[in-house]
Coordinates of C-alpha atoms in Angstrom, one line a residue:
X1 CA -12.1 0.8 -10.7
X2 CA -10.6 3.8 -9.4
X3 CA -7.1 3.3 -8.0
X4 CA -7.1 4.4 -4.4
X5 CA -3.8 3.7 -3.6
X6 CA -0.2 3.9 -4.2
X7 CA 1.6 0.9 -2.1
X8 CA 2.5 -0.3 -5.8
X9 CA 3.5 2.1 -6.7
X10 CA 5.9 2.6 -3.9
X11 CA 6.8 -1.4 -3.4
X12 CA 8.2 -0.7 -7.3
X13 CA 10.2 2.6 -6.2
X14 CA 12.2 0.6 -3.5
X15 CA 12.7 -2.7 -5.1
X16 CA 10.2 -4.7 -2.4
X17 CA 7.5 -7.0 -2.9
X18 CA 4.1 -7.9 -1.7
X19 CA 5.5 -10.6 -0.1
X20 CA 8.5 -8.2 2.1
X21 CA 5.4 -6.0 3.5
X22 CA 3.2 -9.1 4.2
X23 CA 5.8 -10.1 6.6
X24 CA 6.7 -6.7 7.9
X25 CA 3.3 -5.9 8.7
X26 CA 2.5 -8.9 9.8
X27 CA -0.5 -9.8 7.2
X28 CA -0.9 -12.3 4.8
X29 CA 0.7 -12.3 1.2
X30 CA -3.2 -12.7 -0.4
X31 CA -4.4 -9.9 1.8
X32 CA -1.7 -7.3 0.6
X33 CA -2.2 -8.3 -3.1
X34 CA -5.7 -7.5 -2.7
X35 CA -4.3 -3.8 -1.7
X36 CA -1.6 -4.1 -3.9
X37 CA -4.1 -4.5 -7.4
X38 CA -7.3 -2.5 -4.8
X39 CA -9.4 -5.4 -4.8
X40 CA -9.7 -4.5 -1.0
X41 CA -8.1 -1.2 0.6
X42 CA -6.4 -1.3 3.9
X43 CA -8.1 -0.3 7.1
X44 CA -6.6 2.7 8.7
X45 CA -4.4 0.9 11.1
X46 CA -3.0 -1.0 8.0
X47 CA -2.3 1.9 6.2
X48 CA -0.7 3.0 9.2
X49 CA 1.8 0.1 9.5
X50 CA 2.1 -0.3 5.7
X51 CA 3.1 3.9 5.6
X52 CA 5.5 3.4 8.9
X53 CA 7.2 0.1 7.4
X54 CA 7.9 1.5 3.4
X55 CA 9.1 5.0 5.5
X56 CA 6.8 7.0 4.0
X57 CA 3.5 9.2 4.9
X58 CA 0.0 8.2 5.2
X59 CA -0.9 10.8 2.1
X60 CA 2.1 9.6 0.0
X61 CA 0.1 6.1 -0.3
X62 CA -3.4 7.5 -1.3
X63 CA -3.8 8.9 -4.6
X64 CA -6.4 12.0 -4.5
X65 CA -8.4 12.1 -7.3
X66 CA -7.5 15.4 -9.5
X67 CA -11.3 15.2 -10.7
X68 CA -13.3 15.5 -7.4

């Protein structure tokens, strides 16, 4: 599978965890590890709040694919 995001990636850069943004966001732990390993991907409005609470853009969470 294709990774489609990079809230990992970003969670690692700043030291936080699944569980920090699950609370920040307001969204259950299980629901942001599906993000976190893209089981699932966030809707719009959760990427919103996810981008808004790590203080970063939109774009800097979804990877564009080099290839396409």
């Amino acid at each position: 599978m294709a990774k489609l995001n990079r809230i990992k990636v970003v969670l690692a850069e700043r030291d936080l965890n699944n569980k920090w943004l699950a609370e920040r966001i307001g969204k259950d732990p299980a629901t942001v590890s599906k993000w976190i390993t893209n089981k699932t991907q966030p809707s719009l409005e959760a990427l919103i709040a996810i981008a808004n609470a790590l203080e970063v853009t939109v774009q800097d969470l979804v990877r564009q694919e080099d290839n396409l």
